[in-house]
């Protein structure tokens, strides 16, 4: 150890006084903790953390000097006796009121000033060891070194007796809170069907109370903790199968953290000798420090509690995406025909869009009308069995992520040949859908304009509207590239809306509720079962189409309200609009070539952005981030060897 560090230790120990108030003693220990944490991360020898080496030197110095020993032990005892340890042992556990309340609490702790409470040992610990990495060297402390520190203060002293009583109180308190969580209505509805008296959450606090009364054992408490974990795992599995609730996921997380804390506390209570007790105490202290460091993290809270919901939504999207992937030439041709029907319907959607804009309605009304137009068109496509090409990428990306998960070998490396074949199918299926949409929206728009001109004597778009439409697709002079990428984000968000509504309906058992509704007395039970089955089949599509319609319709109105350039560029709608403009101005229209390039860019960005976003979320939700580079290389090699496979299905 360097001379500078030894001088710092000498100054700190010399500053300790025999009699000092609680605040001064806590501040003195905070200065000592800063000295422990200062300097390099590792000791000169590299065998242990530098903080551990400094703690060893501190104990040697205190044990050799009677004066320093008296002032040091007196300072520690004053803090342990004057500050309550119970808040420390229950600290950094999420509240059981729900995710929103916990989020509000963390925001308040982060941004609002709070007064210090000198009698709260948890606050002192947060100032002594404020960093998450402090927990690492505390957990690595040798048990004999910790035992020396405890013995130095006096294991049988009143200070340590107060701490031990706080541990016992915390055992009873945490067990009671965990029992309340596990016995809540939402948790019991998804738990194994057992009598209340046999529930591990019912038995847990009673066994802990028996332990505190010296008529029970820590081993029986640990058995109930394991039984509680098994019950929580079954609740988790129920959510995986029948639909996810963020509130229930949050409660599962809170209960698991409570059980972790309870196990750490029981390890201290059940330790057989001073060294074992010191080791258990060091591990408990390390976990408290780590938990306190995480306690203010909103990112950790959201990531933990939304991960399961994200995976459930992605699983739905993957199931839906399988229907958009063609394997044979017959399926490929059916995809083109289905997408062609979507292109024909889009002609009416495009025409109605221009009528709404020409109405010059108030912004909100215009947004509502536009949203209704888009949503009704998309739902009509769904009910007719037609396909909208731009909805495919976010769904097929989720299906690809599912395949990455399912085809992973024992060494966690995916079977690349199967995955590359799937990617080739996705590419040609997407191309078929795009060809069907664009291929029929163009002749459909031409026929519509001919009918309109025959009926009214002039094209559907006047000269000014046609000129503005062509100019709006210029890739460089307008925000076409940005708007097309933004539309790709909206397409991805619509897939999340579809998955969320499907999960919500499954969690609330809406189709079953409709099938068993009392209206069956009027319309017949058979009709209600049919209606419930139809809703189960179509509800995710309704969610995605309504979400996409709302986003496409309201975003431009919202942008105008804020004075921010927010517009949408959808490949099929834009192609229909450009076709109507060309019908009005002819092929000699100024800027037509640039507009055609803009349409191509719109298609690439619509498909590419939504696919990349969906794939990124899906691989993280399924935990297959490792598959990226090797899979990309395999795709490039297959494309170089057989490029036609990515555009047209093989004969077999």
XYZ file of C-alpha atoms in Angstrom:
652
model
C 0.000 0.000 0.000
C 1.249 3.448 -0.899
C 2.411 5.903 1.765
C -0.261 8.397 0.684
C -2.997 5.885 1.458
C -1.504 5.116 4.889
C -1.401 8.816 5.698
C -5.072 9.101 4.739
C -5.929 6.210 7.077
C -3.916 7.830 9.899
C -5.746 11.145 9.455
C -9.131 9.454 9.485
C -8.504 7.300 12.555
C -7.015 10.258 14.399
C -10.133 12.333 13.668
C -12.428 9.891 15.485
C -13.546 11.059 18.939
C -14.649 9.132 22.006
C -18.011 10.852 22.406
C -19.791 12.140 19.316
C -23.450 12.509 18.296
C -25.047 10.140 15.802
C -24.748 12.511 12.842
C -21.015 13.044 13.412
C -20.390 9.307 13.828
C -22.252 8.529 10.596
C -20.269 11.238 8.765
C -17.018 9.807 10.165
C -17.890 6.317 8.916
C -18.807 7.806 5.533
C -15.299 9.311 5.351
C -13.826 5.921 6.257
C -15.883 4.227 3.545
C -14.576 6.762 1.012
C -11.042 5.849 2.053
C -11.836 2.162 1.524
C -13.253 2.822 -1.960
C -10.483 5.204 -3.048
C -7.486 4.229 -5.115
C -7.185 1.562 -7.834
C -9.728 -1.199 -8.292
C -7.207 -3.978 -7.610
C -4.469 -4.305 -5.042
C -0.849 -4.220 -6.138
C -0.596 -8.003 -5.928
C -3.757 -8.368 -8.037
C -5.057 -11.243 -5.883
C -7.892 -9.283 -4.267
C -9.753 -6.017 -4.544
C -7.874 -2.957 -3.341
C -10.745 -2.134 -0.964
C -10.315 -5.552 0.651
C -6.606 -4.932 1.133
C -7.331 -1.530 2.676
C -9.890 -3.089 5.031
C -7.253 -5.582 6.159
C -4.802 -2.753 6.861
C -7.521 -0.854 8.730
C -8.242 -3.814 11.020
C -4.535 -4.380 11.663
C -4.083 -0.735 12.639
C -7.128 -0.655 14.909
C -6.206 -3.909 16.647
C -2.638 -2.697 17.334
C -3.675 0.694 18.789
C -5.885 0.625 21.920
C -6.831 4.307 21.472
C -7.902 3.851 17.889
C -9.719 0.649 18.821
C -11.801 2.445 21.478
C -12.791 5.336 19.226
C -13.447 3.108 16.203
C -15.649 0.613 18.042
C -17.462 3.428 19.839
C -18.202 5.174 16.514
C -19.546 1.996 14.901
C -21.602 1.092 17.972
C -23.133 4.575 18.124
C -24.362 4.304 14.539
C -25.640 0.726 14.898
C -27.469 1.537 18.137
C -28.781 4.972 17.152
C -30.012 4.147 13.636
C -32.778 1.637 12.933
C -31.613 -1.368 10.891
C -35.099 -2.624 9.986
C -35.545 -0.132 7.092
C -32.186 -1.336 5.756
C -33.228 -4.989 5.581
C -36.476 -4.164 3.802
C -34.960 -1.463 1.585
C -34.793 -1.603 -2.229
C -37.721 -4.026 -2.373
C -40.350 -2.819 -4.873
C -43.658 -1.777 -3.358
C -46.600 -4.102 -3.789
C -49.029 -1.439 -5.004
C -48.293 -1.914 -8.691
C -45.988 -0.954 -11.539
C -47.292 2.612 -11.940
C -46.917 3.400 -8.240
C -43.399 2.003 -8.190
C -42.504 4.055 -11.264
C -43.856 7.203 -9.593
C -41.870 6.436 -6.436
C -38.635 6.033 -8.368
C -39.209 9.240 -10.289
C -39.839 11.085 -7.031
C -36.703 9.670 -5.411
C -34.624 10.634 -8.430
C -35.805 14.170 -9.059
C -37.315 15.475 -5.808
C -35.180 16.575 -2.841
C -35.694 14.467 0.269
C -34.522 15.284 3.805
C -32.011 13.007 5.489
C -33.065 10.774 8.335
C -30.047 10.119 10.575
C -31.909 7.258 12.270
C -32.323 5.298 9.035
C -29.405 2.908 8.546
C -30.452 2.345 4.919
C -29.670 5.980 4.103
C -26.264 5.716 5.754
C -25.462 2.570 3.745
C -26.445 4.323 0.508
C -23.917 7.079 1.254
C -21.191 4.695 2.410
C -21.438 2.440 -0.665
C -23.238 4.343 -3.451
C -21.961 2.364 -6.443
C -23.116 -0.995 -7.764
C -19.513 -2.214 -8.070
C -19.072 -1.753 -4.306
C -21.241 -4.844 -3.945
C -18.698 -6.902 -5.881
C -15.803 -6.472 -3.476
C -18.083 -6.741 -0.430
C -19.371 -10.131 -1.637
C -15.765 -11.244 -2.236
C -14.587 -10.365 1.292
C -12.960 -13.314 3.087
C -15.270 -14.572 5.870
C -12.461 -14.468 8.455
C -11.853 -10.788 7.670
C -15.535 -9.965 8.186
C -15.550 -11.993 11.377
C -12.593 -9.926 12.647
C -14.551 -6.728 12.009
C -17.610 -8.062 13.850
C -15.524 -9.284 16.782
C -13.733 -5.947 16.947
C -16.994 -4.154 17.657
C -18.080 -6.981 19.959
C -20.459 -9.633 18.632
C -22.335 -9.810 21.916
C -22.635 -6.056 22.326
C -25.952 -4.246 22.444
C -25.294 -2.773 18.985
C -25.121 -6.188 17.334
C -28.099 -7.419 19.377
C -30.141 -4.550 17.934
C -29.052 -5.508 14.423
C -29.912 -9.172 14.998
C -33.364 -8.218 16.294
C -33.874 -6.105 13.191
C -32.997 -9.141 11.062
C -35.637 -11.208 12.874
C -38.218 -8.455 12.486
C -37.393 -8.192 8.789
C -37.912 -11.956 8.373
C -41.425 -11.648 9.793
C -42.199 -8.490 7.819
C -40.968 -9.722 4.421
C -42.669 -13.106 4.874
C -45.988 -11.401 5.622
C -45.734 -9.125 2.589
C -44.820 -12.047 0.328
C -47.785 -14.007 1.646
C -50.128 -11.122 0.821
C -48.770 -10.957 -2.717
C -49.071 -14.674 -3.335
C -52.604 -14.849 -1.930
C -53.972 -11.918 -3.959
C -56.917 -12.739 -6.209
C -55.060 -12.399 -9.517
C -52.249 -14.668 -8.311
C -54.560 -17.304 -6.825
C -56.591 -17.440 -10.056
C -53.446 -18.533 -11.913
C -51.914 -20.719 -9.179
C -52.352 -24.483 -8.745
C -55.760 -25.381 -7.343
C -55.012 -26.226 -3.706
C -56.761 -25.481 -0.436
C -55.874 -22.149 1.109
C -54.377 -23.809 4.186
C -52.068 -25.833 1.919
C -50.827 -22.859 -0.083
C -47.091 -22.232 0.448
C -47.800 -18.495 0.624
C -50.263 -19.155 3.455
C -47.768 -21.343 5.338
C -44.681 -19.191 4.831
C -45.319 -16.436 7.439
C -46.501 -18.996 9.982
C -43.322 -21.036 9.696
C -41.237 -17.867 9.943
C -43.145 -16.864 13.082
C -42.460 -20.300 14.532
C -38.764 -19.832 13.805
C -38.725 -16.503 15.627
C -40.474 -18.141 18.602
C -37.740 -20.828 18.658
C -40.228 -23.611 17.879
C -39.435 -23.884 14.163
C -36.425 -24.257 11.911
C -34.894 -22.246 9.118
C -34.839 -25.401 6.976
C -38.648 -25.593 6.955
C -38.803 -21.900 6.004
C -36.439 -22.528 3.112
C -38.606 -25.434 1.941
C -41.615 -23.124 1.838
C -39.584 -20.531 -0.051
C -38.816 -23.182 -2.686
C -42.515 -24.132 -2.816
C -43.454 -20.468 -3.286
C -40.994 -20.209 -6.178
C -42.571 -23.250 -7.830
C -45.992 -21.661 -7.512
C -44.721 -18.417 -9.044
C -43.200 -20.400 -11.917
C -46.607 -21.993 -12.587
C -48.266 -18.569 -12.545
C -45.610 -17.382 -15.006
C -46.323 -20.378 -17.231
C -50.050 -19.632 -17.109
C -49.341 -16.114 -18.337
C -47.157 -17.453 -21.144
C -50.038 -19.627 -22.330
C -53.148 -17.541 -21.727
C -51.992 -13.919 -21.955
C -49.824 -11.506 -20.017
C -50.772 -8.805 -17.546
C -48.006 -6.335 -16.707
C -49.438 -5.966 -13.185
C -49.295 -9.722 -12.548
C -45.775 -9.909 -14.005
C -44.796 -7.086 -11.689
C -46.233 -8.907 -8.677
C -44.338 -12.048 -9.620
C -41.138 -10.003 -9.777
C -41.839 -8.388 -6.392
C -42.602 -11.760 -4.806
C -39.405 -13.284 -6.206
C -37.313 -10.417 -4.876
C -38.965 -10.735 -1.487
C -38.166 -14.442 -1.448
C -34.540 -13.692 -2.344
C -34.312 -11.216 0.528
C -35.983 -13.665 2.910
C -33.474 -16.378 2.005
C -30.560 -13.998 2.665
C -32.005 -13.009 6.042
C -32.568 -16.643 7.028
C -28.953 -17.446 6.157
C -27.843 -14.910 8.777
C -30.326 -16.191 11.355
C -29.427 -19.849 10.811
C -25.617 -19.459 10.756
C -23.960 -21.927 13.147
C -20.723 -20.099 14.056
C -19.346 -16.528 13.939
C -17.402 -17.047 10.701
C -20.394 -18.513 8.886
C -22.606 -15.739 10.257
C -20.099 -13.113 9.110
C -20.002 -14.629 5.608
C -23.801 -14.641 5.392
C -23.906 -11.061 6.663
C -21.387 -9.938 4.038
C -23.454 -11.531 1.263
C -26.601 -9.871 2.612
C -24.806 -6.514 2.768
C -23.527 -6.924 -0.802
C -27.005 -7.670 -2.115
C -28.423 -4.703 -0.224
C -25.815 -2.409 -1.779
C -26.534 -3.784 -5.269
C -30.289 -3.487 -4.747
C -29.979 0.082 -3.497
C -27.974 0.985 -6.606
C -30.691 -0.532 -8.822
C -33.514 0.982 -6.827
C -33.538 4.266 -8.731
C -33.266 2.726 -12.194
C -36.413 3.129 -14.270
C -34.771 1.245 -17.113
C -34.277 -1.823 -14.924
C -37.887 -1.646 -13.722
C -39.371 -1.341 -17.201
C -37.064 -3.924 -18.775
C -37.863 -6.477 -16.087
C -41.622 -6.069 -16.193
C -42.239 -5.554 -19.907
C -39.963 -8.330 -21.191
C -42.594 -11.049 -20.821
C -45.311 -8.903 -22.388
C -42.998 -8.108 -25.315
C -42.267 -11.810 -25.815
C -45.969 -12.663 -25.729
C -46.758 -9.988 -28.310
C -43.870 -11.141 -30.485
C -45.069 -14.744 -30.227
C -48.469 -13.639 -31.508
C -46.826 -11.732 -34.341
C -44.749 -14.802 -35.170
C -47.848 -17.023 -35.323
C -49.535 -14.494 -37.604
C -46.386 -14.056 -39.678
C -46.330 -17.740 -40.600
C -49.448 -17.162 -42.718
C -47.548 -14.565 -44.776
C -44.736 -16.976 -45.731
C -45.175 -19.006 -48.918
C -43.285 -22.201 -49.706
C -44.743 -23.458 -53.007
C -45.525 -21.830 -56.322
C -49.224 -22.288 -55.714
C -48.998 -20.453 -52.395
C -46.902 -17.749 -54.080
C -49.551 -17.253 -56.750
C -52.303 -17.117 -54.108
C -50.296 -14.451 -52.290
C -50.172 -12.325 -55.457
C -53.925 -12.721 -55.947
C -54.650 -11.881 -52.318
C -52.417 -8.821 -52.473
C -54.072 -7.819 -55.753
C -57.409 -7.660 -53.980
C -55.793 -5.407 -51.388
C -54.494 -3.175 -54.181
C -57.973 -2.816 -55.692
C -59.452 -1.835 -52.316
C -56.651 0.689 -51.823
C -57.887 2.607 -54.878
C -61.043 3.532 -52.997
C -59.015 4.377 -49.895
C -56.790 6.710 -51.910
C -59.727 8.451 -53.582
C -61.495 8.967 -50.280
C -58.266 10.374 -48.801
C -58.235 13.155 -51.431
C -61.920 13.872 -50.793
C -61.248 14.279 -47.057
C -58.305 16.613 -47.688
C -60.385 18.686 -50.110
C -63.042 19.126 -47.428
C -60.740 21.425 -45.388
C -62.152 20.139 -42.110
C -60.748 21.178 -38.720
C -57.541 19.313 -37.946
C -59.025 16.905 -35.433
C -62.038 16.125 -37.617
C -59.798 15.624 -40.636
C -57.621 13.237 -38.632
C -60.635 11.255 -37.411
C -62.060 10.968 -40.933
C -58.686 9.916 -42.347
C -58.215 7.345 -39.566
C -61.686 5.924 -40.160
C -60.978 5.719 -43.889
C -57.732 3.819 -43.437
C -58.983 1.555 -40.656
C -62.194 0.638 -42.510
C -60.198 -0.165 -45.637
C -57.704 -2.342 -43.773
C -60.442 -4.188 -41.866
C -62.330 -4.763 -45.129
C -59.142 -6.295 -46.563
C -58.884 -8.552 -43.533
C -62.502 -9.744 -43.708
C -62.220 -10.330 -47.467
C -59.021 -12.314 -47.049
C -56.876 -9.778 -48.923
C -53.279 -8.842 -48.082
C -51.574 -5.516 -47.460
C -47.892 -5.977 -48.264
C -46.590 -3.404 -45.815
C -48.050 -5.300 -42.841
C -45.979 -8.371 -43.624
C -42.427 -7.368 -42.573
C -43.139 -6.887 -38.874
C -45.005 -10.208 -38.753
C -42.508 -12.232 -40.771
C -39.625 -10.820 -38.719
C -41.249 -12.192 -35.575
C -41.704 -15.559 -37.306
C -38.010 -15.520 -38.232
C -37.072 -14.836 -34.618
C -39.266 -17.767 -33.552
C -37.424 -19.974 -36.037
C -34.089 -18.778 -34.642
C -35.258 -19.916 -31.219
C -36.734 -23.232 -32.317
C -33.894 -24.352 -34.584
C -31.116 -23.576 -32.119
C -28.871 -26.599 -31.669
C -27.385 -27.751 -28.410
C -24.415 -25.439 -28.878
C -26.823 -22.480 -29.223
C -25.890 -22.017 -32.897
C -28.899 -22.020 -35.252
C -29.213 -24.489 -38.089
C -28.322 -22.053 -40.816
C -29.590 -23.968 -43.857
C -33.135 -24.109 -42.513
C -33.033 -20.454 -41.533
C -31.684 -19.316 -44.898
C -34.453 -21.257 -46.628
C -36.982 -19.497 -44.415
C -35.440 -16.104 -45.224
C -35.632 -16.875 -48.950
C -39.312 -17.739 -48.550
C -39.917 -14.519 -46.635
C -38.213 -12.455 -49.355
C -40.185 -13.911 -52.243
C -43.439 -13.799 -50.262
C -42.860 -10.130 -49.540
C -42.073 -9.512 -53.206
C -45.250 -11.320 -54.261
C -47.359 -9.215 -51.899
C -45.738 -6.002 -53.108
C -46.275 -6.981 -56.755
C -49.913 -7.792 -56.067
C -50.595 -4.524 -54.234
C -48.770 -2.231 -56.639
C -49.602 -4.271 -59.742
C -53.346 -3.891 -59.291
C -53.549 -0.506 -57.582
C -52.215 1.072 -60.808
C -54.808 -0.371 -63.246
C -57.457 -0.003 -60.545
C -56.693 3.714 -60.223
C -56.716 4.122 -64.006
C -60.120 2.443 -64.325
C -61.484 4.516 -61.439
C -60.272 7.736 -63.088
C -61.799 6.702 -66.435
C -65.147 6.049 -64.755
C -64.974 9.340 -62.861
C -64.011 11.303 -65.989
C -66.832 9.656 -67.969
C -69.297 10.566 -65.195
C -68.156 14.139 -64.503
C -66.292 15.190 -67.609
C -62.936 15.832 -65.870
C -60.236 13.759 -64.113
C -60.560 12.916 -60.439
C -57.645 15.210 -59.497
C -57.514 18.775 -60.731
C -54.289 20.157 -62.188
C -53.105 21.745 -58.932
C -53.715 18.612 -56.817
C -52.020 16.404 -59.416
C -48.983 18.665 -59.637
C -48.700 18.822 -55.836
C -48.981 15.014 -55.601
C -46.159 14.433 -58.087
C -43.923 17.005 -56.412
C -44.570 15.516 -52.942
C -42.859 12.237 -53.931
C -39.565 13.811 -55.024
C -36.893 11.962 -52.957
C -34.613 14.987 -52.541
C -36.737 18.125 -52.648
C -39.275 16.865 -50.089
C -39.228 14.845 -46.875
C -40.178 11.653 -48.705
C -37.266 9.610 -47.334
C -37.884 10.699 -43.759
C -41.665 10.254 -44.060
C -41.263 6.783 -45.611
C -38.994 5.676 -42.759
C -41.460 7.139 -40.257
C -44.251 5.164 -41.924
C -42.130 2.035 -41.494
C -42.058 2.753 -37.769
C -45.850 3.130 -37.764
C -46.231 -0.201 -39.569
C -44.106 -1.850 -36.883
C -46.129 -0.184 -34.129
C -49.320 -1.540 -35.651
C -47.985 -5.077 -35.215
C -47.461 -4.322 -31.528
C -51.032 -3.068 -31.338
C -52.236 -6.320 -32.891
C -50.232 -8.393 -30.436
C -51.311 -6.304 -27.459
C -55.025 -6.603 -28.260
C -54.700 -10.338 -28.875
C -52.904 -10.742 -25.538
C -55.472 -8.555 -23.754
C -58.388 -10.549 -25.166
C -56.725 -13.838 -24.219
C -55.943 -12.609 -20.710
C -59.504 -11.344 -20.186
C -60.951 -14.415 -21.980
C -63.129 -12.179 -24.135
C -63.981 -14.830 -26.797
C -65.057 -17.287 -24.079
C -67.110 -14.568 -22.427
C -68.923 -13.861 -25.704
C -69.519 -17.551 -26.324
C -71.156 -17.890 -22.883
C -72.982 -14.544 -22.905
C -76.634 -14.389 -21.857
C -77.524 -13.051 -25.318
C -77.344 -16.698 -26.323
C -80.909 -16.985 -25.020
C -81.964 -14.586 -27.791
C -79.636 -15.455 -30.664
C -78.883 -19.032 -29.687
C -75.855 -20.556 -27.975
C -74.518 -21.854 -31.296
C -74.442 -18.361 -32.799
C -72.651 -16.942 -29.744
C -70.020 -19.686 -29.899
C -69.532 -18.905 -33.589
C -69.217 -15.204 -32.811
C -66.670 -15.896 -30.059
C -64.621 -18.099 -32.391
C -64.701 -15.453 -35.128
C -63.582 -12.778 -32.701
C -60.755 -15.009 -31.474
C -59.650 -15.464 -35.104
C -59.901 -11.820 -36.142
C -59.263 -9.765 -33.008
C -55.523 -9.394 -33.518
C -56.142 -8.227 -37.074
C -58.688 -5.731 -35.835
C -56.141 -4.429 -33.335
C -53.402 -4.058 -35.931
C -55.661 -2.477 -38.549
C -57.255 -0.034 -36.137
C -53.821 0.922 -34.778
C -52.384 1.431 -38.246
C -55.423 3.399 -39.409
C -55.290 5.663 -36.371
C -51.541 6.287 -36.742
C -51.679 6.976 -40.478
C -54.700 9.262 -40.144
C -53.912 11.212 -36.989
C -50.158 11.718 -37.336
C -50.337 14.328 -40.151
C -53.077 16.240 -38.297
C -51.038 16.098 -35.107
C -48.000 17.385 -37.012
C -49.947 20.325 -38.388
C -51.217 21.123 -34.905
C -47.653 21.197 -33.543
C -46.156 22.856 -36.603
C -43.860 19.842 -37.101
C -43.450 18.113 -40.478
C -45.151 14.775 -39.805
C -46.577 13.035 -42.856
C -46.921 9.447 -44.013
C -45.696 7.810 -47.207
C -47.269 4.387 -47.709
C -46.152 2.474 -50.794
C -49.587 1.265 -51.964
C -51.426 4.479 -51.133
C -48.646 6.563 -52.673
C -48.670 4.480 -55.868
C -52.413 4.947 -56.159
C -52.062 8.703 -55.631
C -49.278 8.992 -58.208
C -51.351 7.013 -60.739
C -54.323 9.355 -60.296
C -51.976 12.342 -60.738
C -50.535 10.906 -63.954
C -54.068 10.289 -65.241
C -54.726 14.000 -64.736
C -51.468 15.377 -66.209
C -50.234 12.637 -68.522
C -46.856 10.928 -68.737
C -45.202 14.179 -69.759
C -45.802 15.646 -66.297
C -42.839 17.479 -64.849
C -40.944 15.497 -62.175
C -42.605 12.162 -62.950
C -39.285 10.277 -63.095
C -38.166 11.612 -59.724
C -41.567 10.747 -58.254
C -41.258 7.179 -59.552
C -37.858 6.908 -57.841
C -39.461 8.270 -54.697
C -42.114 5.528 -54.843
C -39.384 2.875 -55.040
C -37.595 4.420 -52.054
C -40.868 4.540 -50.120
C -41.368 0.826 -50.667
C -37.836 -0.052 -49.573
C -38.059 2.055 -46.421
C -41.584 0.902 -45.522
C -40.511 -2.733 -45.712
C -36.967 -2.351 -44.421
C -37.583 -0.175 -41.369
C -40.544 -2.188 -40.106
C -38.679 -5.484 -40.658
C -35.503 -4.332 -38.897
C -37.403 -2.941 -35.911
C -39.545 -6.034 -35.566
C -36.587 -8.377 -35.924
C -34.555 -6.433 -33.366
C -37.329 -6.560 -30.777
C -38.124 -10.190 -31.533
C -34.578 -11.513 -31.168
C -34.191 -9.686 -27.858
C -37.530 -10.916 -26.568
C -36.577 -14.477 -27.484
C -32.948 -14.191 -26.390
C -31.311 -15.122 -29.724
C -29.126 -12.051 -30.267
C -26.167 -14.343 -30.973
C -27.461 -15.434 -34.391
C -26.727 -12.276 -36.392
C -23.379 -12.342 -38.233
C -23.244 -16.064 -39.017
C -26.776 -15.959 -40.379
C -26.015 -12.912 -42.556
C -22.984 -14.632 -44.048
C -25.009 -17.759 -44.808
C -27.723 -15.686 -46.513
C -25.181 -13.928 -48.723
C -23.590 -17.230 -49.719
C -26.973 -18.738 -50.612
C -27.942 -15.639 -52.604
C -24.707 -15.784 -54.601
C -25.318 -19.466 -55.361
C -29.058 -19.334 -56.026
C -30.413 -15.769 -56.365
C -33.644 -16.814 -58.120
C -34.784 -18.615 -54.963
C -35.174 -15.246 -53.210
C -37.567 -13.960 -55.915
C -39.446 -17.005 -57.229
C -40.188 -20.344 -55.549
C -38.371 -23.410 -56.903
C -40.298 -26.165 -58.615
C -40.073 -28.449 -55.560
